[in-house]
Amino acid sequence: MSVKIITISRQFGSGGRTIGKALAEKLNFEYYDREIIDRIAGETGFSKDYVAANSEYAPGKSVFSYSFEAAATPGVMNGMTTADYLYSVQRKKVLEIANSGKKCIIVGRCADYILKEFDDVFNVFIYADLEFRKNRIVQTYGESDTKPEKRVIDKDKKRAANYKHFTDREWGRPVNYDICLNSGYLGIDKCVEIISDIALGK
Amino acid sequence: MSVKIITISRQFGSGGRTIGKALAEKLNFEYYDREIIDRIAGETGFSKDYVAANSEYAPGKSVFSYSFEAAATPGVMNGMTTADYLYSVQRKKVLEIANSGKKCIIVGRCADYILKEFDDVFNVFIYADLEFRKNRIVQTYGESDTKPEKRVIDKDKKRAANYKHFTDREWGRPVNYDICLNSGYLGIDKCVEIISDIALGK
């Protein structure tokens, strides 16, 4: 199998972004996650902070609340909700990247679903047990007023709801991916090695 | 990490047993799947055919139907249902094997759950898309009166119900396993290589 694009879906705190960045460096692939948001921000006129707050990373809000907010602002974005509009722009960007032929890693953004008709795409899901992820988010993002367990569970609930809303598929079901790696058990480095070996056809 | 026991859970038709057997040979581990049923048959006085028919491989029956049958036969097996009794014997055997210290592969039998408190256990889930599995069961087991798609889906429903009944966990959820491999994408040989490399600490 030939691999030109690696999509990485990941539980919060599993190290999926770290794995994606390490892979991009090792394989000399381009890397996209927040960068995509930056580009969207530039293109649509949304500020970077606005996009970040209204995209997957929104703290304490579900995608549904954006729908209500957008519904309360008639005429905005041709009748689309904020979340739907952001998704449509993200989807377009992901497709543009894929069609450019550049080898790349795309973290999140429902890229596995958006690129499901493309050849040469390798879909990865990174997960880990709760204890590992709790510790990792505190190390990576620091403490907050909310307990780590709640932060992890809430974020994943949002990711699952987001994915379901836009793809009508269950987030984190193995059949959506080509491999699912427990980074808590395998370690970040081993995950990078397994994925890069597959991408390189080793 | 040290690996002494590899448990393999698998979707029907994904090649999980083939992978298990290849791993046993490559790693010089003992291999258990039907062999466990054979031993149970010897110990409990159930015939091999009876155990096979009333265990996971039962065609066209759910575990619940056995409960009704057993309930209709008062006094059988200290009030346990047939399915529960078989599971208790299987569980005992799996624990005996694990406690023996022999390095081994155990396919199915809820071994990932039964051995969840043991160190040195590596839990694998093998899956593949429906098309791959349909083709594989026809190649492996031949045609039957039932369409391949229905055979695959029915069998997995039974496995999921069985697993849920005995473990109260969702079968095929990544978090129950250390790695989940799509054999349809990766190929049987690559799955064997990835698992054996991890088991050998490579």
Tab-separated table of C-alpha atoms in Angstrom:
chain	number	residue	atom	x	y	z
A	1	MET	CA	0.000	0.000	0.000
A	2	SER	CA	1.101	3.519	-0.751
A	3	VAL	CA	0.623	6.221	1.884
A	4	LYS	CA	0.508	9.894	0.944
A	5	ILE	CA	-1.756	11.215	3.684
A	6	ILE	CA	-1.962	10.076	7.306
A	7	THR	CA	-5.024	11.199	9.238
A	8	ILE	CA	-4.790	11.052	13.009
A	9	SER	CA	-7.895	10.980	15.173
A	10	ARG	CA	-7.169	10.902	18.868
A	11	GLN	CA	-8.615	10.890	22.350
A	12	PHE	CA	-7.789	14.033	24.287
A	13	GLY	CA	-4.536	13.563	26.188
A	14	SER	CA	-3.433	10.501	24.214
A	15	GLY	CA	-0.539	12.314	22.561
A	16	GLY	CA	-2.021	12.207	19.055
A	17	ARG	CA	-0.734	15.657	18.129
A	18	THR	CA	2.752	14.864	19.441
A	19	ILE	CA	2.726	11.659	17.389
A	20	GLY	CA	1.545	13.585	14.325
A	21	LYS	CA	4.315	16.172	14.645
A	22	ALA	CA	6.994	13.511	15.182
A	23	LEU	CA	5.742	11.608	12.152
A	24	ALA	CA	5.769	14.718	9.983
A	25	GLU	CA	9.395	15.303	10.931
A	26	LYS	CA	10.453	11.679	10.510
A	27	LEU	CA	8.690	11.205	7.170
A	28	ASN	CA	9.221	14.733	5.901
A	29	PHE	CA	5.452	15.161	5.498
A	30	GLU	CA	3.636	18.466	5.990
A	31	TYR	CA	1.717	18.778	9.238
A	32	TYR	CA	-1.751	20.239	9.704
A	33	ASP	CA	-3.954	20.822	12.719
A	34	ARG	CA	-4.159	24.335	14.149
A	35	GLU	CA	-2.493	25.484	10.956
A	36	ILE	CA	-5.696	24.639	9.129
A	37	ILE	CA	-7.620	26.798	11.584
A	38	ASP	CA	-5.172	29.623	10.943
A	39	ARG	CA	-5.793	29.397	7.210
A	40	ILE	CA	-9.533	29.291	7.712
A	41	ALA	CA	-9.245	32.365	9.890
A	42	GLY	CA	-7.349	34.161	7.166
A	43	GLU	CA	-9.765	33.222	4.443
A	44	THR	CA	-13.096	33.763	6.135
A	45	GLY	CA	-12.346	36.832	8.164
A	46	PHE	CA	-13.020	35.023	11.423
A	47	SER	CA	-10.322	35.847	13.926
A	48	LYS	CA	-8.012	33.042	14.967
A	49	ASP	CA	-9.368	33.188	18.499
A	50	TYR	CA	-12.961	33.094	17.271
A	51	VAL	CA	-12.347	30.011	15.157
A	52	ALA	CA	-10.456	28.281	17.948
A	53	ALA	CA	-13.248	29.050	20.405
A	54	ASN	CA	-15.989	27.869	18.065
A	55	SER	CA	-14.230	24.827	16.694
A	56	GLU	CA	-13.588	21.566	18.455
A	57	TYR	CA	-11.618	23.157	21.272
A	58	ALA	CA	-14.520	25.151	22.633
A	59	PRO	CA	-14.447	24.968	26.429
A	60	GLY	CA	-17.708	24.025	28.128
A	61	LYS	CA	-19.888	24.172	25.041
A	62	SER	CA	-21.347	21.560	22.739
A	63	VAL	CA	-21.658	22.096	18.997
A	64	PHE	CA	-25.397	22.330	19.579
A	65	SER	CA	-25.088	25.546	21.548
A	66	TYR	CA	-23.483	27.216	18.519
A	67	SER	CA	-26.475	26.213	16.461
A	68	PHE	CA	-28.750	28.056	18.865
A	69	GLU	CA	-26.482	31.089	18.829
A	70	ALA	CA	-26.353	31.147	15.043
A	71	ALA	CA	-30.112	30.599	14.849
A	72	ALA	CA	-30.523	33.692	17.001
A	73	THR	CA	-28.632	35.693	14.356
A	74	PRO	CA	-30.811	35.441	11.252
A	75	GLY	CA	-29.223	35.686	7.841
A	76	VAL	CA	-25.735	34.779	8.996
A	77	MET	CA	-23.735	32.629	6.576
A	78	ASN	CA	-26.572	31.749	4.196
A	79	GLY	CA	-28.602	30.185	6.963
A	80	MET	CA	-25.856	27.745	8.043
A	81	THR	CA	-25.079	27.396	11.717
A	82	THR	CA	-21.678	28.623	12.865
A	83	ALA	CA	-20.503	25.059	13.421
A	84	ASP	CA	-21.730	23.904	10.022
A	85	TYR	CA	-20.125	26.864	8.310
A	86	LEU	CA	-16.782	26.282	10.022
A	87	TYR	CA	-16.959	22.612	9.071
A	88	SER	CA	-17.698	23.427	5.435
A	89	VAL	CA	-14.627	25.689	5.307
A	90	GLN	CA	-12.464	23.114	7.083
A	91	ARG	CA	-13.702	20.390	4.736
A	92	LYS	CA	-12.813	22.488	1.708
A	93	LYS	CA	-9.317	23.107	3.093
A	94	VAL	CA	-8.760	19.421	3.830
A	95	LEU	CA	-9.831	18.534	0.285
A	96	GLU	CA	-7.574	21.246	-1.162
A	97	ILE	CA	-4.622	19.864	0.777
A	98	ALA	CA	-5.385	16.307	-0.343
A	99	ASN	CA	-5.803	17.374	-3.958
A	100	SER	CA	-2.531	19.305	-3.895
A	101	GLY	CA	-0.707	15.974	-3.839
A	102	LYS	CA	1.508	17.022	-0.937
A	103	LYS	CA	2.371	14.270	1.491
A	104	CYS	CA	0.970	15.239	4.838
A	105	ILE	CA	-0.337	14.454	8.300
A	106	ILE	CA	-3.774	15.828	9.214
A	107	VAL	CA	-4.757	15.723	12.886
A	108	GLY	CA	-8.471	15.819	13.668
A	109	ARG	CA	-10.914	17.804	11.498
A	110	CYS	CA	-12.873	14.627	10.557
A	111	ALA	CA	-10.198	14.178	7.868
A	112	ASP	CA	-10.585	10.384	7.862
A	113	TYR	CA	-14.209	10.865	6.814
A	114	ILE	CA	-13.665	13.794	4.454
A	115	LEU	CA	-10.983	11.835	2.553
A	116	LYS	CA	-12.737	8.486	2.579
A	117	GLU	CA	-12.892	8.300	-1.233
A	118	PHE	CA	-9.191	9.112	-1.643
A	119	ASP	CA	-6.563	6.451	-2.263
A	120	ASP	CA	-3.274	6.453	-0.369
A	121	VAL	CA	-4.818	7.695	2.868
A	122	PHE	CA	-3.879	5.882	6.078
A	123	ASN	CA	-6.269	6.464	8.985
A	124	VAL	CA	-4.977	6.187	12.539
A	125	PHE	CA	-6.755	6.405	15.885
A	126	ILE	CA	-4.692	7.095	19.028
A	127	TYR	CA	-6.169	6.345	22.440
A	128	ALA	CA	-5.041	5.540	25.971
A	129	ASP	CA	-6.486	4.735	29.358
A	130	LEU	CA	-7.921	7.547	31.429
A	131	GLU	CA	-5.062	7.635	33.939
A	132	PHE	CA	-2.451	8.167	31.228
A	133	ARG	CA	-4.496	10.915	29.600
A	134	LYS	CA	-5.258	12.711	32.868
A	135	ASN	CA	-1.567	12.858	33.685
A	136	ARG	CA	-0.638	13.906	30.188
A	137	ILE	CA	-3.029	16.855	29.938
A	138	VAL	CA	-1.813	18.214	33.274
A	139	GLN	CA	1.812	17.888	32.072
A	140	THR	CA	1.012	19.401	28.676
A	141	TYR	CA	-1.593	22.043	29.416
A	142	GLY	CA	-1.175	22.555	33.162
A	143	GLU	CA	-3.755	22.472	35.951
A	144	SER	CA	-7.119	24.224	35.682
A	145	ASP	CA	-10.163	24.734	37.910
A	146	THR	CA	-11.742	21.654	36.345
A	147	LYS	CA	-10.535	18.202	37.417
A	148	PRO	CA	-8.381	16.454	34.764
A	149	GLU	CA	-10.801	13.532	34.518
A	150	LYS	CA	-13.698	15.856	33.701
A	151	ARG	CA	-11.606	17.806	31.184
A	152	VAL	CA	-10.672	14.601	29.364
A	153	ILE	CA	-14.180	13.160	29.360
A	154	ASP	CA	-15.859	16.436	28.358
A	155	LYS	CA	-13.457	17.039	25.468
A	156	ASP	CA	-13.930	13.546	24.102
A	157	LYS	CA	-17.707	13.871	24.383
A	158	LYS	CA	-17.465	17.006	22.249
A	159	ARG	CA	-15.217	15.309	19.707
A	160	ALA	CA	-17.619	12.367	19.497
A	161	ALA	CA	-20.654	14.665	19.116
A	162	ASN	CA	-18.835	16.748	16.524
A	163	TYR	CA	-17.780	13.702	14.512
A	164	LYS	CA	-21.255	12.165	14.710
A	165	HIS	CA	-22.883	15.426	13.649
A	166	PHE	CA	-20.760	15.846	10.540
A	167	THR	CA	-20.085	12.246	9.511
A	168	ASP	CA	-22.993	10.242	10.960
A	169	ARG	CA	-20.378	7.746	12.147
A	170	GLU	CA	-19.275	6.736	15.642
A	171	TRP	CA	-16.011	8.372	16.656
A	172	GLY	CA	-13.399	5.891	17.849
A	173	ARG	CA	-14.971	2.794	16.293
A	174	PRO	CA	-12.057	0.721	14.928
A	175	VAL	CA	-13.724	0.099	11.575
A	176	ASN	CA	-13.309	3.803	10.688
A	177	TYR	CA	-9.516	3.476	10.946
A	178	ASP	CA	-6.714	1.306	9.544
A	179	ILE	CA	-4.977	0.992	12.896
A	180	CYS	CA	-5.774	1.988	16.489
A	181	LEU	CA	-2.868	2.383	18.893
A	182	ASN	CA	-2.958	2.578	22.671
A	183	SER	CA	-0.257	5.173	23.301
A	184	GLY	CA	-0.468	4.558	27.054
A	185	TYR	CA	0.583	0.955	26.551
A	186	LEU	CA	2.849	1.255	23.505
A	187	GLY	CA	4.425	4.630	24.256
A	188	ILE	CA	4.553	7.633	21.945
A	189	ASP	CA	7.811	6.591	20.240
A	190	LYS	CA	6.580	3.095	19.410
A	191	CYS	CA	3.386	4.547	17.927
A	192	VAL	CA	5.477	6.805	15.698
A	193	GLU	CA	7.626	3.853	14.648
A	194	ILE	CA	4.681	1.565	13.817
A	195	ILE	CA	2.921	4.251	11.766
A	196	SER	CA	6.046	5.386	9.919
A	197	ASP	CA	7.037	1.799	9.082
A	198	ILE	CA	3.616	1.270	7.524
A	199	ALA	CA	3.779	4.589	5.658
A	200	LEU	CA	7.201	3.679	4.293
A	201	GLY	CA	6.031	0.201	3.317
A	202	LYS	CA	8.550	-1.445	5.655
B	1	MET	CA	7.064	-3.968	28.313
B	2	SER	CA	7.296	-7.697	28.722
B	3	VAL	CA	4.783	-9.902	26.904
B	4	LYS	CA	4.061	-13.430	28.070
B	5	ILE	CA	0.466	-13.795	26.932
B	6	ILE	CA	-1.156	-12.363	23.806
B	7	THR	CA	-4.939	-12.361	23.732
B	8	ILE	CA	-6.578	-11.979	20.342
B	9	SER	CA	-10.154	-10.811	19.999
B	10	ARG	CA	-11.391	-10.638	16.439
B	11	GLN	CA	-14.273	-9.901	14.148
B	12	PHE	CA	-15.497	-12.986	12.305
B	13	GLY	CA	-13.647	-13.356	9.022
B	14	SER	CA	-10.844	-10.956	9.932
B	15	GLY	CA	-8.205	-13.687	10.079
B	16	GLY	CA	-7.647	-13.418	13.839
B	17	ARG	CA	-7.173	-17.167	14.283
B	18	THR	CA	-4.743	-17.345	11.365
B	19	ILE	CA	-2.787	-14.456	12.877
B	20	GLY	CA	-2.814	-16.176	16.273
B	21	LYS	CA	-1.493	-19.435	14.842
B	22	ALA	CA	1.217	-17.672	12.817
B	23	LEU	CA	2.279	-15.727	15.914
B	24	ALA	CA	2.448	-18.880	18.022
B	25	GLU	CA	4.756	-20.445	15.469
B	26	LYS	CA	6.904	-17.341	15.001
B	27	LEU	CA	7.266	-16.626	18.720
B	28	ASN	CA	7.272	-20.261	19.852
B	29	PHE	CA	4.279	-19.540	22.096
B	30	GLU	CA	1.571	-22.092	22.840
B	31	TYR	CA	-1.704	-21.561	21.001
B	32	TYR	CA	-5.202	-21.872	22.427
B	33	ASP	CA	-8.639	-21.518	20.960
B	34	ARG	CA	-10.615	-24.661	20.152
B	35	GLU	CA	-8.038	-26.542	22.169
B	36	ILE	CA	-9.480	-24.939	25.287
B	37	ILE	CA	-12.922	-26.203	24.323
B	38	ASP	CA	-11.460	-29.676	23.870
B	39	ARG	CA	-10.041	-29.570	27.381
B	40	ILE	CA	-13.309	-28.303	28.817
B	41	ALA	CA	-15.083	-31.122	27.030
B	42	GLY	CA	-12.736	-33.640	28.602
B	43	GLU	CA	-13.114	-32.218	32.076
B	44	THR	CA	-16.836	-31.601	32.275
B	45	GLY	CA	-18.127	-34.587	30.379
B	46	PHE	CA	-19.734	-32.387	27.760
B	47	SER	CA	-19.038	-33.784	24.313
B	48	LYS	CA	-16.770	-31.727	22.080
B	49	ASP	CA	-19.648	-31.163	19.661
B	50	TYR	CA	-21.956	-30.087	22.466
B	51	VAL	CA	-19.479	-27.536	23.763
B	52	ALA	CA	-18.765	-26.223	20.289
B	53	ALA	CA	-22.493	-25.877	19.569
B	54	ASN	CA	-23.242	-24.166	22.862
B	55	SER	CA	-20.221	-21.908	22.979
B	56	GLU	CA	-19.568	-18.831	20.884
B	57	TYR	CA	-19.840	-20.707	17.590
B	58	ALA	CA	-23.492	-21.635	18.006
B	59	PRO	CA	-25.240	-21.161	14.655
B	60	GLY	CA	-28.472	-19.197	14.727
B	61	LYS	CA	-28.800	-18.967	18.487
B	62	SER	CA	-28.086	-16.266	21.011
B	63	VAL	CA	-26.667	-16.979	24.435
B	64	PHE	CA	-30.063	-16.026	25.806
B	65	SER	CA	-31.792	-19.011	24.186
B	66	TYR	CA	-29.493	-21.306	26.144
B	67	SER	CA	-30.605	-19.662	29.316
B	68	PHE	CA	-34.183	-20.567	28.507
B	69	GLU	CA	-33.188	-24.128	27.663
B	70	ALA	CA	-31.207	-24.501	30.867
B	71	ALA	CA	-34.031	-22.904	32.842
B	72	ALA	CA	-36.334	-25.557	31.412
B	73	THR	CA	-34.069	-28.242	32.912
B	74	PRO	CA	-34.264	-27.640	36.660
B	75	GLY	CA	-31.340	-28.580	38.835
B	76	VAL	CA	-28.805	-28.600	36.028
B	77	MET	CA	-25.338	-27.344	36.980
B	78	ASN	CA	-26.253	-25.895	40.388
B	79	GLY	CA	-28.779	-23.544	38.843
B	80	MET	CA	-26.324	-21.956	36.369
B	81	THR	CA	-27.384	-21.542	32.776
B	82	THR	CA	-25.527	-23.610	30.215
B	83	ALA	CA	-23.777	-20.535	28.879
B	84	ASP	CA	-22.754	-19.339	32.341
B	85	TYR	CA	-21.490	-22.787	33.285
B	86	LEU	CA	-19.422	-23.088	30.104
B	87	TYR	CA	-17.994	-19.629	30.722
B	88	SER	CA	-17.056	-20.469	34.298
B	89	VAL	CA	-15.170	-23.552	33.106
B	90	GLN	CA	-13.505	-21.619	30.270
B	91	ARG	CA	-12.531	-18.852	32.683
B	92	LYS	CA	-10.951	-21.374	35.039
B	93	LYS	CA	-8.972	-22.887	32.162
B	94	VAL	CA	-7.775	-19.488	30.931
B	95	LEU	CA	-6.611	-18.627	34.458
B	96	GLU	CA	-4.878	-22.002	34.814
B	97	ILE	CA	-3.013	-21.408	31.560
B	98	ALA	CA	-2.014	-17.882	32.620
B	99	ASN	CA	-0.891	-19.070	36.050
B	100	SER	CA	1.168	-21.885	34.527
B	101	GLY	CA	3.622	-19.256	33.295
B	102	LYS	CA	3.691	-20.670	29.769
B	103	LYS	CA	4.009	-18.100	27.024
B	104	CYS	CA	0.908	-18.342	24.907
B	105	ILE	CA	-1.629	-16.919	22.482
B	106	ILE	CA	-5.288	-17.129	23.513
B	107	VAL	CA	-7.868	-16.433	20.812
B	108	GLY	CA	-11.326	-15.352	21.979
B	109	ARG	CA	-12.854	-16.661	25.245
B	110	CYS	CA	-13.017	-13.150	26.763
B	111	ALA	CA	-9.371	-13.748	27.741
B	112	ASP	CA	-8.552	-10.023	27.639
B	113	TYR	CA	-11.136	-9.467	30.361
B	114	ILE	CA	-10.396	-12.616	32.372
B	115	LEU	CA	-6.686	-11.728	32.524
B	116	LYS	CA	-7.143	-7.996	33.099
B	117	GLU	CA	-5.327	-8.111	36.443
B	118	PHE	CA	-2.330	-10.002	35.042
B	119	ASP	CA	0.906	-8.316	34.058
B	120	ASP	CA	2.654	-9.150	30.796
B	121	VAL	CA	-0.588	-9.589	28.854
B	122	PHE	CA	-0.864	-7.902	25.460
B	123	ASN	CA	-4.423	-7.506	24.186
B	124	VAL	CA	-5.041	-7.338	20.442
B	125	PHE	CA	-8.226	-6.733	18.444
B	126	ILE	CA	-8.300	-7.758	14.759
B	127	TYR	CA	-10.968	-6.332	12.476
B	128	ALA	CA	-11.560	-5.600	8.799
B	129	ASP	CA	-14.156	-4.122	6.514
B	130	LEU	CA	-17.201	-6.197	5.654
B	131	GLU	CA	-16.127	-6.947	2.076
B	132	PHE	CA	-12.814	-8.444	3.194
B	133	ARG	CA	-14.516	-10.558	5.833
B	134	LYS	CA	-17.280	-11.791	3.528
B	135	ASN	CA	-14.714	-12.973	0.992
B	136	ARG	CA	-12.553	-14.531	3.657
B	137	ILE	CA	-15.264	-16.639	5.295
B	138	VAL	CA	-16.319	-18.020	1.917
B	139	GLN	CA	-12.672	-18.894	1.143
B	140	THR	CA	-12.091	-20.358	4.599
B	141	TYR	CA	-15.384	-22.025	5.461
B	142	GLY	CA	-17.046	-22.336	2.039
B	143	GLU	CA	-20.502	-21.266	0.903
B	144	SER	CA	-23.634	-21.944	2.938
B	145	ASP	CA	-27.370	-21.341	2.566
B	146	THR	CA	-26.957	-18.069	4.443
B	147	LYS	CA	-25.461	-15.081	2.644
B	148	PRO	CA	-21.874	-14.259	3.728
B	149	GLU	CA	-22.868	-10.791	4.911
B	150	LYS	CA	-25.519	-12.182	7.234
B	151	ARG	CA	-23.138	-14.873	8.530
B	152	VAL	CA	-20.523	-12.244	9.387
B	153	ILE	CA	-22.946	-9.824	11.007
B	154	ASP	CA	-24.808	-12.514	12.975
B	155	LYS	CA	-21.618	-14.038	14.334
B	156	ASP	CA	-20.271	-10.695	15.478
B	157	LYS	CA	-23.578	-9.837	17.130
B	158	LYS	CA	-23.263	-13.071	19.109
B	159	ARG	CA	-19.676	-12.339	20.049
B	160	ALA	CA	-20.629	-8.848	21.188
B	161	ALA	CA	-23.609	-10.138	23.204
B	162	ASN	CA	-21.486	-12.893	24.719
B	163	TYR	CA	-18.715	-10.477	25.682
B	164	LYS	CA	-21.179	-7.961	27.111
B	165	HIS	CA	-22.965	-10.655	29.103
B	166	PHE	CA	-19.815	-11.934	30.771
B	167	THR	CA	-17.683	-8.809	31.041
B	168	ASP	CA	-20.168	-5.912	31.060
B	169	ARG	CA	-17.877	-4.234	28.526
B	170	GLU	CA	-18.408	-3.319	24.883
B	171	TRP	CA	-16.737	-5.774	22.520
B	172	GLY	CA	-14.456	-4.108	19.987
B	173	ARG	CA	-14.035	-0.799	21.859
B	174	PRO	CA	-10.371	0.172	21.421
B	175	VAL	CA	-9.882	0.985	25.105
B	176	ASN	CA	-10.221	-2.723	25.973
B	177	TYR	CA	-7.159	-3.515	23.863
B	178	ASP	CA	-3.522	-2.436	23.501
B	179	ILE	CA	-3.673	-2.373	19.723
B	180	CYS	CA	-6.398	-2.785	17.079
B	181	LEU	CA	-5.329	-3.832	13.597
B	182	ASN	CA	-7.332	-3.682	10.373
B	183	SER	CA	-6.210	-6.910	8.709
B	184	GLY	CA	-8.048	-5.964	5.517
B	185	TYR	CA	-5.867	-2.881	5.140
B	186	LEU	CA	-2.614	-4.084	6.681
B	187	GLY	CA	-2.704	-7.712	5.539
B	188	ILE	CA	-2.341	-10.793	7.704
B	189	ASP	CA	1.477	-10.918	7.482
B	190	LYS	CA	1.922	-7.290	8.526
B	191	CYS	CA	-0.393	-7.840	11.511
B	192	VAL	CA	1.749	-10.795	12.577
B	193	GLU	CA	4.906	-8.712	12.196
B	194	ILE	CA	3.594	-5.737	14.185
B	195	ILE	CA	2.366	-7.928	17.051
B	196	SER	CA	5.481	-10.096	17.178
B	197	ASP	CA	7.791	-7.056	17.129
B	198	ILE	CA	5.930	-5.651	20.140
B	199	ALA	CA	5.980	-8.996	21.933
B	200	LEU	CA	9.727	-9.271	21.342
B	201	GLY	CA	10.297	-5.695	22.486
B	202	LYS	CA	11.662	-4.684	19.087
